Short mmCIF file of C-alpha atoms and ligand atoms in Angstrom, two decimals:
data_model
loop_
_atom_site.label_atom_id
_atom_site.label_comp_id
_atom_site.label_asym_id
_atom_site.label_seq_id
_atom_site.Cartn_x
_atom_site.Cartn_y
_atom_site.Cartn_z
CA MET A 30 70.86 85.95 120.59
CA SER A 31 74.07 86.44 122.46
CA GLU A 32 73.99 87.79 125.94
CA ALA A 33 73.97 91.59 126.13
CA PRO A 34 77.03 93.11 127.75
CA TYR A 35 76.37 94.20 131.34
CA SER A 36 73.36 91.92 131.60
CA THR A 37 71.94 92.24 135.07
CA SER A 38 70.15 88.91 134.94
CA GLU A 39 72.51 87.55 137.56
CA GLY A 40 72.19 90.63 139.74
CA ALA A 41 74.14 93.84 139.61
CA GLY A 42 76.99 92.53 141.70
CA SER A 43 77.87 89.41 139.78
CA VAL A 44 80.91 89.16 137.52
CA VAL A 45 80.06 88.43 133.90
CA THR A 46 83.24 87.70 132.01
CA LEU A 47 83.09 88.70 128.36
CA LYS A 48 85.34 87.42 125.64
CA PRO A 49 88.22 89.85 125.00
CA ARG A 50 86.78 91.06 121.69
CA GLU A 51 83.43 91.82 123.32
CA ARG A 52 84.89 93.94 126.07
CA VAL A 53 84.01 97.60 126.03
CA GLU A 54 86.80 100.07 125.29
CA LEU A 55 86.89 102.79 127.94
CA LEU A 56 89.17 105.34 126.33
CA GLY A 57 86.94 107.52 124.20
CA LYS A 58 84.10 107.55 126.74
CA THR A 59 82.95 110.64 128.60
CA VAL A 60 82.58 110.64 132.37
CA ASP A 61 78.78 110.32 131.96
CA GLU A 62 79.19 107.26 129.79
CA LEU A 63 81.54 105.75 132.34
CA ALA A 64 78.92 106.51 134.99
CA GLU A 65 76.39 104.35 133.13
CA LEU A 66 78.84 101.50 133.05
CA VAL A 67 79.69 101.90 136.71
CA ALA A 68 75.98 102.03 137.62
CA GLU A 69 75.38 98.77 135.77
CA VAL A 70 77.74 96.99 138.11
CA GLY A 71 76.06 98.64 141.08
CA GLU A 72 78.66 101.27 141.97
CA LYS A 73 78.22 104.94 142.86
CA PRO A 74 78.77 107.78 140.35
CA PHE A 75 81.93 109.06 142.06
CA ARG A 76 83.61 105.82 141.03
CA ALA A 77 83.13 106.91 137.42
CA ARG A 78 85.02 110.11 138.14
CA GLN A 79 87.85 108.09 139.65
CA LEU A 80 87.87 105.78 136.66
CA TYR A 81 87.87 108.77 134.30
CA ALA A 82 90.87 110.30 136.09
CA ALA A 83 92.63 106.95 136.06
CA ILE A 84 92.38 106.45 132.30
CA TYR A 85 92.86 110.03 131.06
CA ARG A 86 94.72 112.01 133.70
CA ARG A 87 96.92 109.22 135.03
CA ARG A 88 96.88 107.26 131.78
CA LEU A 89 96.59 103.91 133.51
CA THR A 90 95.85 101.07 131.14
CA SER A 91 95.48 98.22 133.60
CA PHE A 92 92.68 97.99 136.15
CA ALA A 93 95.04 96.40 138.64
CA ALA A 94 96.96 99.68 138.86
CA MET A 95 93.81 101.63 139.79
CA THR A 96 94.29 100.99 143.47
CA ASP A 97 91.90 103.77 144.51
CA LEU A 98 89.03 101.65 143.15
CA PRO A 99 87.70 98.79 145.27
CA ALA A 100 89.06 95.38 144.29
CA ARG A 101 85.55 94.16 143.47
CA LEU A 102 84.99 96.95 140.95
CA ARG A 103 88.38 96.38 139.37
CA GLU A 104 87.49 92.74 138.93
CA GLN A 105 84.11 93.69 137.40
CA LEU A 106 85.76 96.09 135.02
CA ALA A 107 88.49 93.67 133.98
CA ALA A 108 85.83 91.10 133.08
CA ARG A 109 83.82 93.46 130.90
CA ALA A 110 86.04 96.22 129.68
CA VAL A 111 89.50 97.18 128.48
CA VAL A 112 91.04 100.61 128.73
CA THR A 113 92.10 100.43 125.09
CA ASN A 114 92.60 97.85 122.35
CA THR A 115 95.38 99.88 120.77
CA GLY A 116 98.81 98.30 121.09
CA VAL A 117 102.30 99.35 120.07
CA LYS A 118 103.62 97.13 117.30
CA SER A 119 106.96 98.87 116.66
CA ILE A 120 108.72 102.09 117.54
CA PHE A 121 111.26 103.60 115.14
CA THR A 122 113.59 106.26 116.50
CA SER A 123 115.14 108.87 114.24
CA ALA A 124 118.58 110.45 114.59
CA ASP A 125 116.71 113.72 115.35
CA GLY A 126 114.80 112.21 118.29
CA THR A 127 111.51 111.77 116.42
CA ARG A 128 109.78 108.51 117.20
CA ARG A 129 107.37 106.80 114.82
CA PHE A 130 104.84 104.50 116.44
CA LEU A 131 103.34 101.72 114.40
CA LEU A 132 100.12 101.00 116.28
CA GLU A 133 97.80 98.03 116.01
CA LEU A 134 94.09 98.63 116.52
CA GLY A 135 91.62 96.15 117.98
CA ASP A 136 90.80 94.61 114.60
CA GLY A 137 94.45 94.25 113.58
CA ARG A 138 94.48 97.33 111.33
CA GLU A 139 97.55 99.53 111.63
CA VAL A 140 97.97 103.27 111.92
CA GLU A 141 100.85 105.53 112.81
CA ALA A 142 101.50 108.30 115.29
CA VAL A 143 104.68 110.36 115.54
CA PHE A 144 106.28 111.91 118.62
CA MET A 145 108.50 114.93 118.04
CA PRO A 146 110.46 116.27 121.01
CA GLU A 147 111.55 119.88 120.93
CA GLU A 148 113.34 122.22 123.28
CA ARG A 149 110.20 124.16 124.17
CA ARG A 150 107.42 121.70 123.53
CA ASP A 151 106.68 118.17 122.47
CA THR A 152 104.35 117.42 119.58
CA VAL A 153 102.36 114.29 118.87
CA CYS A 154 101.08 113.81 115.33
CA ILE A 155 98.07 111.49 115.23
CA SER A 156 96.01 109.73 112.58
CA SER A 157 92.28 110.06 112.03
CA GLN A 158 91.62 107.32 109.47
CA VAL A 159 93.19 103.98 108.57
CA GLY A 160 94.56 105.01 105.19
CA CYS A 161 92.98 107.93 103.36
CA PRO A 162 90.49 108.26 100.49
CA LEU A 163 91.84 111.53 99.07
CA ALA A 164 94.67 110.09 96.93
CA CYS A 165 96.74 113.28 96.91
CA ASP A 166 99.44 112.78 94.33
CA PHE A 167 102.42 113.60 96.61
CA CYS A 168 101.38 111.71 99.77
CA MET A 169 102.15 108.10 100.68
CA THR A 170 99.01 107.68 102.78
CA GLY A 171 97.02 108.43 99.64
CA VAL A 172 98.63 105.45 97.93
CA LEU A 173 97.03 103.18 100.57
CA GLY A 174 93.46 104.26 99.95
CA LEU A 175 90.90 104.29 102.75
CA LYS A 176 90.61 101.16 104.87
CA ARG A 177 88.19 102.56 107.42
CA ASN A 178 87.47 105.47 109.75
CA MET A 179 89.01 105.41 113.21
CA THR A 180 86.71 105.59 116.21
CA ALA A 181 87.05 108.45 118.73
CA ALA A 182 88.39 105.85 121.16
CA GLU A 183 91.12 104.91 118.71
CA ILE A 184 91.99 108.52 117.95
CA VAL A 185 92.32 109.33 121.66
CA SER A 186 94.19 106.12 122.41
CA GLN A 187 97.11 107.26 120.26
CA ILE A 188 97.87 110.06 122.72
CA VAL A 189 97.65 107.81 125.77
CA VAL A 190 99.75 105.04 124.24
CA VAL A 191 102.44 107.40 122.90
CA LEU A 192 102.70 109.47 126.10
CA ASN A 193 102.94 106.32 128.19
CA GLU A 194 105.86 105.12 126.10
CA VAL A 195 107.59 108.47 126.25
CA TYR A 196 106.79 109.84 129.71
CA GLY A 197 105.86 106.63 131.52
CA GLU A 198 102.50 105.11 132.42
CA GLY A 199 100.67 106.16 135.50
CA ALA A 200 102.67 109.33 135.83
CA ARG A 201 100.64 112.39 136.66
CA PRO A 202 101.17 114.94 133.94
CA VAL A 203 103.27 117.42 135.90
CA LYS A 204 105.22 114.87 137.86
CA ALA A 205 105.88 112.74 134.82
CA THR A 206 109.05 110.70 134.71
CA GLY A 207 111.76 111.28 132.17
CA ILE A 208 113.03 114.62 133.45
CA THR A 209 115.45 115.89 130.85
CA LYS A 210 118.34 118.23 131.49
CA VAL A 211 118.23 120.96 128.90
CA GLY A 212 121.32 122.96 129.87
CA SER A 213 123.09 124.69 132.71
CA SER A 214 122.69 128.24 133.84
CA ILE A 215 125.74 130.43 134.43
CA SER A 216 125.35 129.98 138.17
CA GLY A 217 125.83 126.28 137.61
CA ARG A 218 122.30 125.41 138.66
CA GLU A 219 120.88 123.01 136.19
CA LYS A 220 117.65 123.86 134.50
CA VAL A 221 115.49 120.82 134.22
CA ARG A 222 112.29 120.42 132.39
CA GLN A 223 109.47 118.04 132.89
CA PRO A 224 107.18 116.94 130.15
CA ARG A 225 103.68 118.33 130.21
CA ASP A 226 103.97 121.18 132.65
CA GLU A 227 103.29 124.78 131.60
CA ARG A 228 106.88 125.33 130.58
CA HIS A 229 106.99 122.27 128.43
CA PRO A 230 103.58 121.86 126.88
CA LEU A 231 102.26 119.28 124.51
CA ASN A 232 100.92 120.06 121.07
CA VAL A 233 98.74 117.67 119.14
CA VAL A 234 98.51 117.80 115.36
CA MET A 235 95.91 115.84 113.44
CA MET A 236 98.25 115.54 110.49
CA GLY A 237 98.89 111.81 110.46
CA MET A 238 97.10 109.32 108.27
CA GLY A 239 93.68 110.27 107.00
CA GLU A 240 91.48 113.29 106.45
CA PRO A 241 90.05 114.32 109.84
CA LEU A 242 87.17 116.29 108.32
CA LEU A 243 85.94 113.12 106.59
CA ASN A 244 85.73 111.53 110.03
CA TYR A 245 84.26 114.62 111.57
CA ASP A 246 82.27 113.36 114.55
CA ALA A 247 85.00 111.09 115.86
CA ALA A 248 87.68 113.73 115.36
CA MET A 249 85.65 116.37 117.22
CA ARG A 250 84.73 114.01 120.01
CA ALA A 251 88.46 113.34 120.43
CA VAL A 252 89.20 117.07 120.51
CA ARG A 253 86.59 117.56 123.26
CA LEU A 254 88.06 114.68 125.26
CA PHE A 255 91.58 116.11 124.88
CA ALA A 256 90.34 119.47 126.16
CA ASP A 257 88.84 118.27 129.43
CA GLU A 258 90.91 119.64 132.28
CA LYS A 259 89.94 116.71 134.45
CA GLY A 260 91.34 114.38 131.82
CA LEU A 261 94.12 114.77 129.29
CA ALA A 262 93.98 118.57 129.63
CA ILE A 263 95.26 119.38 126.15
CA PRO A 264 93.56 122.71 125.37
CA PRO A 265 92.09 123.18 121.86
CA ARG A 266 94.52 126.03 121.15
CA ARG A 267 97.27 123.40 121.33
CA VAL A 268 95.49 121.10 118.87
CA THR A 269 95.75 121.63 115.11
CA LEU A 270 93.49 119.90 112.65
CA SER A 271 94.76 119.80 109.09
CA THR A 272 92.49 119.36 106.08
CA ALA A 273 92.95 119.06 102.36
CA GLY A 274 89.84 121.25 102.04
CA ILE A 275 86.46 119.65 102.78
CA VAL A 276 84.56 122.92 102.48
CA PRO A 277 81.20 122.07 104.16
CA ARG A 278 83.05 120.58 107.12
CA ILE A 279 85.19 123.71 107.49
CA ASP A 280 81.94 125.66 107.88
CA GLU A 281 80.71 123.14 110.42
CA LEU A 282 83.95 123.40 112.37
CA ALA A 283 83.54 127.17 112.45
CA LYS A 284 80.41 126.72 114.58
CA GLU A 285 81.93 124.43 117.22
CA ALA A 286 82.17 125.72 120.78
CA VAL A 287 85.34 123.74 121.33
CA ARG A 288 87.39 123.74 118.20
CA PRO A 289 91.01 123.10 117.28
CA HIS A 290 93.25 125.40 115.35
CA LEU A 291 92.73 124.93 111.59
CA ALA A 292 95.38 124.24 108.98
CA ILE A 293 94.70 123.94 105.26
CA SER A 294 96.92 121.82 103.03
CA LEU A 295 97.05 124.20 100.09
CA THR A 296 100.23 123.37 98.12
CA ALA A 297 98.89 124.86 94.91
CA ALA A 298 97.72 128.41 94.25
CA ASN A 299 95.79 127.72 91.05
CA ASP A 300 93.05 125.23 90.22
CA GLU A 301 94.84 123.65 87.29
CA LEU A 302 97.70 122.47 89.48
CA ARG A 303 95.58 121.81 92.55
CA ASP A 304 93.20 119.59 90.55
CA ARG A 305 96.19 117.49 89.63
CA LEU A 306 97.73 117.27 93.11
CA PHE A 307 94.50 117.04 95.14
CA PRO A 308 91.62 115.21 93.41
CA ILE A 309 89.29 116.69 96.09
CA ASN A 310 89.93 120.11 94.50
CA ARG A 311 87.66 119.13 91.62
CA LYS A 312 84.81 118.91 94.11
CA TYR A 313 85.77 121.96 96.19
CA PRO A 314 87.81 124.28 93.97
CA LEU A 315 90.05 127.04 95.31
CA ALA A 316 87.44 129.81 95.10
CA GLU A 317 85.13 127.84 97.40
CA LEU A 318 87.93 126.78 99.70
CA MET A 319 89.28 130.30 100.06
CA ALA A 320 85.78 131.68 100.64
CA ALA A 321 85.34 129.20 103.51
CA CYS A 322 88.70 130.33 104.90
CA ARG A 323 87.67 133.97 104.69
CA ARG A 324 84.47 133.37 106.62
CA PHE A 325 86.13 131.17 109.23
CA PRO A 326 85.94 133.06 112.54
CA LEU A 327 89.37 133.50 114.10
CA THR A 328 89.94 134.38 117.72
CA ASP A 329 91.97 137.43 118.72
CA ARG A 330 95.49 136.48 117.81
CA GLU A 331 94.72 133.37 115.84
CA ARG A 332 95.87 132.82 112.27
CA LEU A 333 94.85 130.18 109.76
CA THR A 334 97.76 127.96 108.84
CA PHE A 335 98.34 127.10 105.19
CA GLU A 336 100.64 124.19 104.47
CA TYR A 337 102.54 124.38 101.22
CA VAL A 338 104.59 121.34 100.27
CA MET A 339 107.46 122.49 98.05
CA LEU A 340 107.69 120.25 94.96
CA GLU A 341 110.63 120.95 92.71
CA GLY A 342 109.67 122.48 89.37
CA VAL A 343 105.96 121.99 90.13
CA ASN A 344 104.83 124.73 92.50
CA ASP A 345 107.99 126.55 93.57
CA SER A 346 108.49 129.32 90.97
CA ASP A 347 108.47 133.06 91.69
CA ARG A 348 105.15 133.20 89.94
CA ASP A 349 103.72 130.49 92.23
CA ALA A 350 104.87 132.55 95.22
CA ARG A 351 103.15 135.66 93.90
CA ASP A 352 99.97 133.67 93.16
CA LEU A 353 100.04 132.30 96.69
CA ALA A 354 100.46 135.76 98.20
CA ARG A 355 97.56 137.04 96.11
CA LEU A 356 95.34 134.12 97.11
CA LEU A 357 95.97 134.79 100.80
CA ASN A 358 95.49 138.52 100.51
CA GLY A 359 93.29 139.76 103.33
CA ILE A 360 93.37 136.50 105.30
CA ARG A 361 95.12 136.39 108.66
CA ALA A 362 97.38 133.61 107.52
CA LYS A 363 100.59 131.86 108.35
CA VAL A 364 102.22 129.71 105.70
CA ASN A 365 104.24 126.61 106.53
CA LEU A 366 106.60 125.84 103.69
CA ILE A 367 107.19 122.09 103.89
CA PRO A 368 110.10 120.60 101.97
CA HIS A 369 108.65 117.60 100.12
CA ASN A 370 109.50 114.31 101.76
CA PRO A 371 110.18 111.95 98.91
CA ALA A 372 109.33 108.27 98.63
CA PRO A 373 110.10 105.84 95.81
CA GLU A 374 106.40 105.57 95.02
CA LEU A 375 105.97 109.35 94.63
CA PRO A 376 106.76 111.17 91.37
CA TYR A 377 108.14 114.38 92.98
CA LYS A 378 111.42 115.82 94.21
CA ALA A 379 112.08 118.23 97.02
CA THR A 380 112.72 121.88 96.19
CA PRO A 381 116.31 122.82 97.08
CA MET A 382 116.64 125.10 100.12
CA ALA A 383 117.95 128.08 98.12
CA ARG A 384 114.73 128.05 96.05
CA ILE A 385 112.57 127.71 99.18
CA LEU A 386 114.32 130.78 100.61
CA ALA A 387 113.75 132.75 97.40
CA PHE A 388 110.08 131.71 97.44
CA GLN A 389 109.81 132.75 101.07
CA LYS A 390 111.32 136.16 100.32
CA ILE A 391 108.53 136.88 97.82
CA LEU A 392 105.95 135.98 100.45
CA THR A 393 107.66 138.17 103.05
CA ASP A 394 107.82 141.12 100.64
CA ALA A 395 104.07 140.68 100.11
CA ASP A 396 103.50 140.74 103.89
CA VAL A 397 102.65 137.06 104.10
CA ARG A 398 104.12 135.44 107.17
CA SER A 399 105.80 132.10 106.57
CA PHE A 400 107.97 129.49 108.20
CA ILE A 401 110.08 126.75 106.69
CA ARG A 402 109.26 123.51 108.38
CA ARG A 403 112.22 121.40 109.34
CA PRO A 404 111.69 117.82 108.16
CA ARG A 405 111.45 115.45 111.11
CA GLY A 406 112.14 111.75 111.14
CA GLN A 407 112.81 111.39 107.42
CA ASP A 408 115.25 108.53 108.09
CA ILE A 409 112.48 106.45 109.68
CA ALA A 410 109.69 107.32 107.21
CA ALA A 411 108.00 109.44 109.87
CA ALA A 412 107.95 112.78 108.07
CA CYS A 413 104.87 114.53 106.64
CA GLY A 414 103.35 112.48 103.86
CA GLN A 415 105.45 109.41 104.55
CA LEU A 416 103.02 107.62 106.86
CA ALA A 417 102.02 104.35 105.29
CA ALA A 418 102.17 101.93 108.24
CA ARG A 419 105.53 100.57 107.16
CA HIS A 420 107.16 97.85 109.15
CA GLU A 421 110.69 98.97 108.42
CA ALA A 422 112.52 102.21 109.26
CA SER A 423 113.34 103.79 105.93
CA ALA A 424 111.16 104.77 103.01
N1 SAH B 23 94.36 114.99 105.13
C1 SAH B 23 94.86 116.05 105.95
C2 SAH B 23 95.72 115.53 107.07
C3 SAH B 23 97.01 114.87 106.62
S1 SAH B 23 98.17 116.09 106.90
C4 SAH B 23 95.53 117.09 105.11
O1 SAH B 23 95.66 116.88 103.92
O2 SAH B 23 95.84 118.16 105.61
C5 SAH B 23 99.52 115.68 106.14
C6 SAH B 23 100.33 116.94 105.84
O3 SAH B 23 101.50 116.49 105.23
C7 SAH B 23 99.62 117.84 104.84
O4 SAH B 23 99.88 119.20 105.09
C8 SAH B 23 100.24 117.45 103.53
O5 SAH B 23 100.22 118.49 102.62
C9 SAH B 23 101.64 117.10 103.98
N2 SAH B 23 102.27 116.14 103.08
C10 SAH B 23 101.68 115.12 102.44
N3 SAH B 23 102.59 114.45 101.70
C11 SAH B 23 103.77 115.07 101.89
C12 SAH B 23 105.09 114.82 101.44
N4 SAH B 23 105.36 113.80 100.63
N5 SAH B 23 106.06 115.64 101.87
C13 SAH B 23 105.79 116.66 102.71
N6 SAH B 23 104.57 116.92 103.19
C14 SAH B 23 103.57 116.14 102.78
#
């Protein structure tokens, strides 16, 4: 039998160097789990709190940079652990500022995360599975099939790796580097913004590769780690989890003490069409999905988001708009109309903007609130539904 990690046979203070692949990944661990690790090398619990702050709040990825820890502990940690095994393989930058990150996980599998800067907030879109089992007919990730679930550590690592590239590693959230001038006031004093302070918050959307509700425990563990104010400090109201409609998991999510905002990828307002676009609809048809949405407990001003990908000649008629309005009747809903992002492998075309506007007008007249989502990063295959771990920029 191989030697157990953290074996104390040589005494708590000795350095046992593990092979790189055997080293424990720290991102993804709670402070209590870090405390166990720290205790095994004979250090006091407060060191775990320092380590926790170092990896989540300061986003340090090398032990050498954690200069508030004693050199001996840093050496111990470096021999047995890594902060993360996730590495950046390529970064593609769009004309609109969107950046697509092709990430390599510890076992060589690849996933993608997307960073979208905006005037009033930045958004990171993260993956929850390597590939996806749902095979939705209009989504590139579905073409890949499922390779495997991501661990909580891997899900969380996407945020740390992306923010370090964008804001700089080791920067404390509020004092992060990369201050951007966003305009001048009339008095000539320049307004500056810093990433990640209250005026320029960070949103996280679990809308990358995969179906987060089919990797429920890891996704929720990641959400709880995001939320910790002593760590990444991304509150759940700034996190949106998107699902194609795994009904029992929606009910489970409803019971969570710490839960993200929920978005449903609807895209079809009748079962005949939805069965065709979303194979999962045959298991959880619209009546069941909408019933789960109706019983989902919303907080005071919260709305459920419904994503509706506009596919030309498929789901964009006046009648489809009226069906959608009827389906959402009585639900505190917000609809995101998403122009379809095409790919050569996908058999659909995007609805022209004039038709999207006509569709939206019908929703508005029926008192359904909706927004038209601006496509981001289409030129680098970073837009919704285009994530397929491509090594080149365009689809
Ligand atoms: N499995 C989850 C998470 C992936 S989210 C879900 O289905 O919600 C990906 C979002 O992008 C979904 O809202 C989906 O409807 C949308 N999408 C997928 N393919 C698309 C495409 N080709 N163009 C535009 N949006 C697409």
